[in-house]
Amino acid sequence: MKILQNSEEPIYQQIAVQFRGQILSGTIQEGSYLPSIRGLAQELKISVITTMKAYEMLAEEGLVTAVQGKGFLVNAQNRELVKEQHLRQVEADLQNAITSAHIAGLTDDELVEMMQTLIRVSHEGE
């Protein structure tokens, strides 16, 4: 897990985002436990409270469940719901890209060309 101390995004959100991605992609399997709150806090050299806040965010989203005395268990994920969550994120990211492109003075064609280039480059790395 990588935490950027100088990021504008709070540390607890960085943790939650990384775990969310791992859970939704299946990297962390349903029925698995997240690392202990204390263990992760020590590993990342952060507060236990910060780690707890990240885990509580994931619990509020229904991704994990707190199990008394054991930690946070990864819940089974509804694949259609997961797909829908990803689609919403893609739409939000694309909307941000469109807004930024227009502020930068790019035309729609230039933006589409840029996206096609990025897609080609990302496929080359596979």
C-alpha atoms as one frame of an Amber mdcrd trajectory, in Angstrom:
protein
   0.000   0.000   0.000   1.348   3.388  -1.012   0.444   6.499   0.970   1.428
   9.966  -0.191   1.973  12.190   2.836   1.963  15.368   0.750  -1.236  14.536
  -1.173  -4.298  16.761  -0.951  -6.325  13.568  -0.471  -6.517  12.621   3.229
  -4.595   9.486   4.202  -7.726   7.622   5.306  -9.244   8.223   1.848  -6.060
   7.016   0.144  -6.281   3.801   2.153  -9.990   3.336   1.442  -9.528   3.978
  -2.296  -6.757   1.382  -2.554  -8.685  -1.258  -0.610 -11.880  -0.473  -2.565
 -10.035  -1.073  -5.822  -8.561  -4.331  -4.564 -11.930  -5.557  -3.290 -13.867
  -4.608  -6.413 -11.245  -6.104  -8.726 -11.214  -9.340  -6.742  -7.573  -8.953
  -5.699  -8.820  -9.220  -2.116 -11.271 -12.125  -2.142 -14.638 -12.180  -0.421
 -14.364 -13.848   2.973 -10.844 -12.520   3.500  -9.973 -10.192   6.337  -8.317
  -6.833   5.833  -5.042  -6.360   7.711  -5.530  -5.565  11.385  -6.081  -1.901
  12.139  -3.065  -1.750  14.446  -0.886  -3.736  12.049  -1.680  -1.491   9.086
  -1.204   1.642  11.197   2.237   0.418  12.294   3.190  -0.619   8.765   2.218
   2.765   7.324   3.439   4.699  10.373   0.080   6.397  10.811  -2.518   6.739
  13.526  -4.816   3.846  14.416  -7.656   6.393  14.236  -6.780   7.169  10.601
  -6.807   3.473   9.710 -10.093   2.947  11.557 -11.680   5.833   9.632 -10.699
   4.205   6.316 -12.140   0.838   7.386 -15.354   2.494   8.582 -15.736   4.152
   5.166 -15.493   0.739   3.504 -18.031  -0.665   5.962 -20.465   2.182   5.222
 -20.159   1.341   1.520 -20.999  -2.297   2.293 -17.656  -3.610   1.087 -16.601
  -4.979   4.478 -18.224  -5.947   7.762 -16.716  -5.518  11.220 -16.496  -8.880
  13.009 -16.117  -8.569  16.775 -12.655  -9.689  17.841 -11.549 -10.628  14.320
 -11.392  -7.474  12.227 -12.990  -6.431   8.968 -14.284  -9.161   6.661 -14.627
  -8.575   2.916 -18.255  -9.039   1.859 -19.417 -10.871  -1.259 -19.768  -8.402
  -4.092 -22.677  -8.197  -6.514 -20.892  -8.183  -9.900 -23.560  -6.036 -11.583
 -23.375  -3.511  -8.742 -19.581  -3.500  -9.011 -19.826  -2.872 -12.759 -22.284
  -0.034 -12.168 -19.950   1.548  -9.589 -17.087   1.399 -12.071 -19.230   2.920
 -14.812 -20.196   5.814 -12.531 -16.529   6.400 -11.724 -15.578   6.341 -15.420
 -18.337   8.845 -16.197 -17.185  11.162 -13.407 -13.544  10.926 -14.504 -14.453
  11.569 -18.140 -16.572  14.570 -17.157 -13.593  15.973 -15.244 -11.380  15.361
 -18.291 -13.857  17.146 -20.568 -14.011  20.125 -18.223 -10.200  20.302 -17.951
  -9.792  19.961 -21.718 -12.182  22.815 -22.394 -10.408  25.004 -19.825  -7.118
  24.185 -21.565  -8.643  25.174 -24.901  -8.678  21.699 -26.489 -11.269  20.993
 -29.139 -13.496  17.936 -28.848 -11.535  16.285 -31.683  -8.224  16.933 -29.901
  -9.636  15.433 -26.706 -10.871  12.322 -28.538  -7.482  11.947 -30.244  -5.722
  12.267 -26.893  -7.954   9.596 -25.382  -7.384   7.239 -28.321  -3.633   7.693
 -27.914  -3.840   6.944 -24.192  -5.897   3.819 -24.881  -3.331   2.589 -27.436
  -0.458   3.240 -25.021  -2.225   1.445 -22.181  -2.807  -1.619 -24.398   0.873
  -1.732 -25.335   1.741  -2.324 -21.677  -0.480  -5.422 -21.455
